[in-house]
């Protein structure tokens, strides 16, 4: 296949990710090689690795978006809005837009199935969650108006968000209607932020 003239930039990255996702969905993550992705996308394997240092990142390609969203939630929140409220607003904006990071996108079911079928993707997803937790904790520690425990809040939020995503994935894969899954998804996020605000177990 002839090579494209474009070696870098967001268009190349997006094309590689699109091709990779299609191949992974069709054949399974572990059955597709980086060389096959490169050939199908019309670039070299070196170009693929320039954009995606690891094969797993070809499929879990929203990490950069997640990092920027977390940073923006902390840095760009309006005066008088605390971090929990800002994280809640950012979360429900993703859900309302059916963003891929919301867990209720149109492609969520095949995405979840592909991840669940690959130990490599499951392991990488856990690594990404740990990285996001560190990112959020660092942002909170740098924020002059945040007075809580940055490490704990970051840990609780990322773990809670991941837990909601995994439960929704389980329900969707099991065949729950998307509308019902969405209602459950929103309700669990509401419970997450209520717990972050008031505690997991109500005081007596």
PDB file of C-alpha atoms in Angstrom:
ATOM      1  CA  UNK A   1       0.000   0.000   0.000  1.00  0.00           C
ATOM      2  CA  UNK A   2       1.410   3.441  -0.859  1.00  0.00           C
ATOM      3  CA  UNK A   3       2.434   5.543   2.079  1.00  0.00           C
ATOM      4  CA  UNK A   4       0.654   8.765   2.831  1.00  0.00           C
ATOM      5  CA  UNK A   5       2.679  11.935   2.835  1.00  0.00           C
ATOM      6  CA  UNK A   6       1.509  12.881   6.295  1.00  0.00           C
ATOM      7  CA  UNK A   7       3.671  11.470   9.092  1.00  0.00           C
ATOM      8  CA  UNK A   8       2.477  13.467  12.047  1.00  0.00           C
ATOM      9  CA  UNK A   9      -0.280  15.643  13.380  1.00  0.00           C
ATOM     10  CA  UNK A  10      -3.753  15.030  14.746  1.00  0.00           C
ATOM     11  CA  UNK A  11      -5.187  13.779  11.446  1.00  0.00           C
ATOM     12  CA  UNK A  12      -2.630  11.000  11.221  1.00  0.00           C
ATOM     13  CA  UNK A  13      -3.198  10.080  14.855  1.00  0.00           C
ATOM     14  CA  UNK A  14      -6.960  10.022  14.394  1.00  0.00           C
ATOM     15  CA  UNK A  15      -6.703   7.872  11.252  1.00  0.00           C
ATOM     16  CA  UNK A  16      -4.434   5.357  12.977  1.00  0.00           C
ATOM     17  CA  UNK A  17      -6.759   5.147  15.995  1.00  0.00           C
ATOM     18  CA  UNK A  18      -9.810   4.700  13.783  1.00  0.00           C
ATOM     19  CA  UNK A  19      -8.191   1.899  11.788  1.00  0.00           C
ATOM     20  CA  UNK A  20      -6.915   0.212  14.937  1.00  0.00           C
ATOM     21  CA  UNK A  21     -10.319   0.344  16.623  1.00  0.00           C
ATOM     22  CA  UNK A  22     -12.007  -1.183  13.588  1.00  0.00           C
ATOM     23  CA  UNK A  23      -9.510  -4.032  13.376  1.00  0.00           C
ATOM     24  CA  UNK A  24      -9.624  -4.710  17.112  1.00  0.00           C
ATOM     25  CA  UNK A  25     -13.425  -4.805  17.079  1.00  0.00           C
ATOM     26  CA  UNK A  26     -13.478  -7.116  14.069  1.00  0.00           C
ATOM     27  CA  UNK A  27     -10.798  -9.582  15.183  1.00  0.00           C
ATOM     28  CA  UNK A  28     -10.006  -8.939  18.822  1.00  0.00           C
ATOM     29  CA  UNK A  29      -7.169  -6.905  20.282  1.00  0.00           C
ATOM     30  CA  UNK A  30      -4.689  -9.744  20.744  1.00  0.00           C
ATOM     31  CA  UNK A  31      -5.140 -11.048  17.190  1.00  0.00           C
ATOM     32  CA  UNK A  32      -4.103  -7.793  15.498  1.00  0.00           C
ATOM     33  CA  UNK A  33      -0.505  -6.623  15.208  1.00  0.00           C
ATOM     34  CA  UNK A  34       0.814  -3.086  15.099  1.00  0.00           C
ATOM     35  CA  UNK A  35       2.254  -3.834  11.659  1.00  0.00           C
ATOM     36  CA  UNK A  36      -1.237  -4.689  10.400  1.00  0.00           C
ATOM     37  CA  UNK A  37      -2.620  -1.455  11.797  1.00  0.00           C
ATOM     38  CA  UNK A  38       0.181   0.510  10.154  1.00  0.00           C
ATOM     39  CA  UNK A  39      -0.328  -1.178   6.794  1.00  0.00           C
ATOM     40  CA  UNK A  40      -4.084  -0.592   6.866  1.00  0.00           C
ATOM     41  CA  UNK A  41      -3.607   3.063   7.872  1.00  0.00           C
ATOM     42  CA  UNK A  42      -0.989   3.620   5.156  1.00  0.00           C
ATOM     43  CA  UNK A  43       1.839   4.552   7.522  1.00  0.00           C
ATOM     44  CA  UNK A  44       4.901   2.834   8.943  1.00  0.00           C
ATOM     45  CA  UNK A  45       5.038   1.024  12.261  1.00  0.00           C
ATOM     46  CA  UNK A  46       7.460   3.722  13.420  1.00  0.00           C
ATOM     47  CA  UNK A  47       4.789   6.357  12.755  1.00  0.00           C
ATOM     48  CA  UNK A  48       2.262   4.340  14.752  1.00  0.00           C
ATOM     49  CA  UNK A  49       4.624   4.149  17.718  1.00  0.00           C
ATOM     50  CA  UNK A  50       5.402   7.857  17.430  1.00  0.00           C
ATOM     51  CA  UNK A  51       1.747   8.531  18.193  1.00  0.00           C
ATOM     52  CA  UNK A  52       1.026   5.519  20.425  1.00  0.00           C
ATOM     53  CA  UNK A  53       4.038   4.294  22.424  1.00  0.00           C
ATOM     54  CA  UNK A  54       2.219   1.071  23.364  1.00  0.00           C
ATOM     55  CA  UNK A  55      -0.099  -1.134  21.375  1.00  0.00           C
ATOM     56  CA  UNK A  56      -2.725  -0.902  24.121  1.00  0.00           C
ATOM     57  CA  UNK A  57      -2.829   2.870  23.685  1.00  0.00           C
ATOM     58  CA  UNK A  58      -4.103   2.405  20.140  1.00  0.00           C
ATOM     59  CA  UNK A  59      -7.390   1.290  21.658  1.00  0.00           C
ATOM     60  CA  UNK A  60      -7.323   3.167  24.951  1.00  0.00           C
ATOM     61  CA  UNK A  61      -6.617   6.363  23.057  1.00  0.00           C
ATOM     62  CA  UNK A  62      -8.622   8.810  25.159  1.00  0.00           C
ATOM     63  CA  UNK A  63      -6.068   9.144  27.956  1.00  0.00           C
ATOM     64  CA  UNK A  64      -4.887  12.553  26.818  1.00  0.00           C
ATOM     65  CA  UNK A  65      -8.506  13.754  26.728  1.00  0.00           C
ATOM     66  CA  UNK A  66      -9.102  12.428  30.241  1.00  0.00           C
ATOM     67  CA  UNK A  67      -6.009  14.181  31.587  1.00  0.00           C
ATOM     68  CA  UNK A  68      -7.035  17.497  30.044  1.00  0.00           C
ATOM     69  CA  UNK A  69     -10.584  17.168  31.362  1.00  0.00           C
ATOM     70  CA  UNK A  70      -9.350  16.554  34.908  1.00  0.00           C
ATOM     71  CA  UNK A  71      -6.945  19.468  34.763  1.00  0.00           C
ATOM     72  CA  UNK A  72      -9.602  21.778  33.326  1.00  0.00           C
ATOM     73  CA  UNK A  73     -12.125  20.780  36.000  1.00  0.00           C
ATOM     74  CA  UNK A  74      -9.707  21.946  38.682  1.00  0.00           C
ATOM     75  CA  UNK A  75      -8.003  24.876  36.970  1.00  0.00           C
ATOM     76  CA  UNK A  76     -10.905  26.412  35.058  1.00  0.00           C
ATOM     77  CA  UNK A  77     -13.731  26.160  37.570  1.00  0.00           C
ATOM     78  CA  UNK A  78     -15.501  29.463  38.289  1.00  0.00           C
ATOM     79  CA  UNK A  79     -14.787  31.366  41.501  1.00  0.00           C
ATOM     80  CA  UNK A  80     -16.753  29.958  44.400  1.00  0.00           C
ATOM     81  CA  UNK A  81     -17.180  26.512  42.816  1.00  0.00           C
ATOM     82  CA  UNK A  82     -15.432  23.804  44.803  1.00  0.00           C
ATOM     83  CA  UNK A  83     -13.596  20.855  43.302  1.00  0.00           C
ATOM     84  CA  UNK A  84     -16.303  18.265  43.968  1.00  0.00           C
ATOM     85  CA  UNK A  85     -18.902  20.417  42.225  1.00  0.00           C
ATOM     86  CA  UNK A  86     -16.526  21.015  39.308  1.00  0.00           C
ATOM     87  CA  UNK A  87     -15.822  17.295  38.917  1.00  0.00           C
ATOM     88  CA  UNK A  88     -19.540  16.578  39.074  1.00  0.00           C
ATOM     89  CA  UNK A  89     -20.281  19.148  36.378  1.00  0.00           C
ATOM     90  CA  UNK A  90     -17.536  17.736  34.136  1.00  0.00           C
ATOM     91  CA  UNK A  91     -18.786  14.181  34.647  1.00  0.00           C
ATOM     92  CA  UNK A  92     -22.402  14.932  33.757  1.00  0.00           C
ATOM     93  CA  UNK A  93     -21.363  17.004  30.758  1.00  0.00           C
ATOM     94  CA  UNK A  94     -19.647  13.866  29.436  1.00  0.00           C
ATOM     95  CA  UNK A  95     -22.736  11.754  30.159  1.00  0.00           C
ATOM     96  CA  UNK A  96     -25.120  14.256  28.558  1.00  0.00           C
ATOM     97  CA  UNK A  97     -22.916  14.433  25.443  1.00  0.00           C
ATOM     98  CA  UNK A  98     -22.566  10.619  25.318  1.00  0.00           C
ATOM     99  CA  UNK A  99     -18.815  11.191  25.161  1.00  0.00           C
ATOM    100  CA  UNK A 100     -16.685   8.032  24.800  1.00  0.00           C
ATOM    101  CA  UNK A 101     -15.266   8.703  28.263  1.00  0.00           C
ATOM    102  CA  UNK A 102     -18.773   8.683  29.737  1.00  0.00           C
ATOM    103  CA  UNK A 103     -19.245   4.935  29.343  1.00  0.00           C
ATOM    104  CA  UNK A 104     -22.598   5.382  27.584  1.00  0.00           C
ATOM    105  CA  UNK A 105     -21.442   6.157  24.070  1.00  0.00           C
ATOM    106  CA  UNK A 106     -23.005   4.274  21.129  1.00  0.00           C
ATOM    107  CA  UNK A 107     -19.807   2.223  20.851  1.00  0.00           C
ATOM    108  CA  UNK A 108     -19.527   1.449  24.553  1.00  0.00           C
ATOM    109  CA  UNK A 109     -20.770  -2.157  24.379  1.00  0.00           C
ATOM    110  CA  UNK A 110     -18.302  -3.405  21.740  1.00  0.00           C
ATOM    111  CA  UNK A 111     -15.568  -1.338  23.383  1.00  0.00           C
ATOM    112  CA  UNK A 112     -16.183  -2.902  26.799  1.00  0.00           C
ATOM    113  CA  UNK A 113     -16.355  -6.387  25.297  1.00  0.00           C
ATOM    114  CA  UNK A 114     -13.038  -5.931  23.515  1.00  0.00           C
ATOM    115  CA  UNK A 115     -11.327  -4.650  26.653  1.00  0.00           C
ATOM    116  CA  UNK A 116     -12.764  -7.420  28.828  1.00  0.00           C
ATOM    117  CA  UNK A 117     -11.504 -10.051  26.375  1.00  0.00           C
ATOM    118  CA  UNK A 118      -7.891  -8.844  26.539  1.00  0.00           C
ATOM    119  CA  UNK A 119      -5.787  -9.158  29.718  1.00  0.00           C
ATOM    120  CA  UNK A 120      -3.330  -6.675  28.197  1.00  0.00           C
ATOM    121  CA  UNK A 121      -6.045  -4.040  27.796  1.00  0.00           C
ATOM    122  CA  UNK A 122      -7.409  -4.662  31.290  1.00  0.00           C
ATOM    123  CA  UNK A 123      -3.921  -4.222  32.754  1.00  0.00           C
ATOM    124  CA  UNK A 124      -3.293  -1.060  30.758  1.00  0.00           C
ATOM    125  CA  UNK A 125      -6.663   0.388  31.800  1.00  0.00           C
ATOM    126  CA  UNK A 126      -5.642  -0.083  35.428  1.00  0.00           C
ATOM    127  CA  UNK A 127      -2.329   1.664  34.781  1.00  0.00           C
ATOM    128  CA  UNK A 128      -4.141   4.562  33.147  1.00  0.00           C
ATOM    129  CA  UNK A 129      -6.483   4.880  36.129  1.00  0.00           C
ATOM    130  CA  UNK A 130      -3.467   5.079  38.449  1.00  0.00           C
ATOM    131  CA  UNK A 131      -1.901   7.753  36.232  1.00  0.00           C
ATOM    132  CA  UNK A 132      -5.131   9.763  36.235  1.00  0.00           C
ATOM    133  CA  UNK A 133      -5.303   9.519  40.002  1.00  0.00           C
ATOM    134  CA  UNK A 134      -1.784  10.944  40.286  1.00  0.00           C
ATOM    135  CA  UNK A 135      -2.626  13.707  37.812  1.00  0.00           C
ATOM    136  CA  UNK A 136      -5.703  14.776  39.758  1.00  0.00           C
ATOM    137  CA  UNK A 137      -3.873  14.649  43.087  1.00  0.00           C
ATOM    138  CA  UNK A 138      -1.084  16.839  41.697  1.00  0.00           C
ATOM    139  CA  UNK A 139      -3.593  19.377  40.376  1.00  0.00           C
ATOM    140  CA  UNK A 140      -5.371  19.515  43.716  1.00  0.00           C
ATOM    141  CA  UNK A 141      -2.108  19.971  45.601  1.00  0.00           C
ATOM    142  CA  UNK A 142      -1.222  22.916  43.359  1.00  0.00           C
ATOM    143  CA  UNK A 143      -4.628  24.540  43.740  1.00  0.00           C
ATOM    144  CA  UNK A 144      -4.401  27.389  46.278  1.00  0.00           C
ATOM    145  CA  UNK A 145      -8.086  27.201  47.241  1.00  0.00           C
ATOM    146  CA  UNK A 146      -8.301  23.443  47.846  1.00  0.00           C
ATOM    147  CA  UNK A 147      -8.006  22.604  51.530  1.00  0.00           C
ATOM    148  CA  UNK A 148      -8.824  18.885  51.603  1.00  0.00           C
ATOM    149  CA  UNK A 149      -6.725  15.757  51.263  1.00  0.00           C
ATOM    150  CA  UNK A 150      -5.683  15.739  47.603  1.00  0.00           C
ATOM    151  CA  UNK A 151      -4.492  12.143  47.579  1.00  0.00           C
ATOM    152  CA  UNK A 152      -7.668  10.762  49.140  1.00  0.00           C
ATOM    153  CA  UNK A 153     -10.071  12.779  47.005  1.00  0.00           C
ATOM    154  CA  UNK A 154      -8.242  11.792  43.824  1.00  0.00           C
ATOM    155  CA  UNK A 155      -8.242   8.136  44.861  1.00  0.00           C
ATOM    156  CA  UNK A 156     -11.938   8.126  45.771  1.00  0.00           C
ATOM    157  CA  UNK A 157     -13.015   9.962  42.616  1.00  0.00           C
ATOM    158  CA  UNK A 158     -11.028   7.854  40.138  1.00  0.00           C
ATOM    159  CA  UNK A 159     -11.951   4.597  41.871  1.00  0.00           C
ATOM    160  CA  UNK A 160     -15.592   5.638  42.046  1.00  0.00           C
ATOM    161  CA  UNK A 161     -15.711   6.728  38.417  1.00  0.00           C
ATOM    162  CA  UNK A 162     -14.081   3.465  37.345  1.00  0.00           C
ATOM    163  CA  UNK A 163     -16.533   1.504  39.455  1.00  0.00           C
ATOM    164  CA  UNK A 164     -19.524   3.188  37.833  1.00  0.00           C
ATOM    165  CA  UNK A 165     -18.059   2.541  34.384  1.00  0.00           C
ATOM    166  CA  UNK A 166     -17.434  -1.150  35.105  1.00  0.00           C
ATOM    167  CA  UNK A 167     -20.919  -1.724  36.497  1.00  0.00           C
ATOM    168  CA  UNK A 168     -22.467  -0.052  33.461  1.00  0.00           C
ATOM    169  CA  UNK A 169     -20.260  -2.174  31.207  1.00  0.00           C
ATOM    170  CA  UNK A 170     -21.425  -5.319  33.001  1.00  0.00           C
ATOM    171  CA  UNK A 171     -25.086  -4.347  32.615  1.00  0.00           C
ATOM    172  CA  UNK A 172     -24.780  -3.398  28.952  1.00  0.00           C
ATOM    173  CA  UNK A 173     -22.888  -6.571  28.065  1.00  0.00           C
ATOM    174  CA  UNK A 174     -25.551  -8.576  29.921  1.00  0.00           C
ATOM    175  CA  UNK A 175     -28.185  -7.035  27.670  1.00  0.00           C
ATOM    176  CA  UNK A 176     -29.768  -4.326  29.791  1.00  0.00           C
ATOM    177  CA  UNK A 177     -31.575  -1.813  27.545  1.00  0.00           C
ATOM    178  CA  UNK A 178     -29.407   1.286  26.975  1.00  0.00           C
ATOM    179  CA  UNK A 179     -32.073   3.634  28.351  1.00  0.00           C
ATOM    180  CA  UNK A 180     -32.253   1.721  31.626  1.00  0.00           C
ATOM    181  CA  UNK A 181     -28.468   1.454  31.788  1.00  0.00           C
ATOM    182  CA  UNK A 182     -28.209   5.218  31.313  1.00  0.00           C
ATOM    183  CA  UNK A 183     -30.643   5.875  34.159  1.00  0.00           C
ATOM    184  CA  UNK A 184     -28.666   3.537  36.431  1.00  0.00           C
ATOM    185  CA  UNK A 185     -25.413   5.134  35.274  1.00  0.00           C
ATOM    186  CA  UNK A 186     -26.569   8.631  36.186  1.00  0.00           C
ATOM    187  CA  UNK A 187     -27.967   7.464  39.525  1.00  0.00           C
ATOM    188  CA  UNK A 188     -24.683   5.813  40.505  1.00  0.00           C
ATOM    189  CA  UNK A 189     -22.755   8.951  39.582  1.00  0.00           C
ATOM    190  CA  UNK A 190     -25.124  10.953  41.775  1.00  0.00           C
ATOM    191  CA  UNK A 191     -24.417   8.552  44.637  1.00  0.00           C
ATOM    192  CA  UNK A 192     -20.674   8.866  43.985  1.00  0.00           C
ATOM    193  CA  UNK A 193     -20.725  12.642  44.320  1.00  0.00           C
ATOM    194  CA  UNK A 194     -23.020  12.491  47.320  1.00  0.00           C
ATOM    195  CA  UNK A 195     -20.483  10.176  48.945  1.00  0.00           C
ATOM    196  CA  UNK A 196     -17.597  12.488  48.033  1.00  0.00           C
ATOM    197  CA  UNK A 197     -19.491  15.397  49.560  1.00  0.00           C
ATOM    198  CA  UNK A 198     -20.981  13.789  52.653  1.00  0.00           C
ATOM    199  CA  UNK A 199     -19.147  10.506  53.217  1.00  0.00           C
ATOM    200  CA  UNK A 200     -19.774   6.930  52.175  1.00  0.00           C
ATOM    201  CA  UNK A 201     -21.520   5.929  55.403  1.00  0.00           C
ATOM    202  CA  UNK A 202     -23.873   8.559  56.903  1.00  0.00           C
ATOM    203  CA  UNK A 203     -22.868   9.603  60.387  1.00  0.00           C
ATOM    204  CA  UNK A 204     -25.069   8.866  63.342  1.00  0.00           C
TER     205      UNK A 204
END
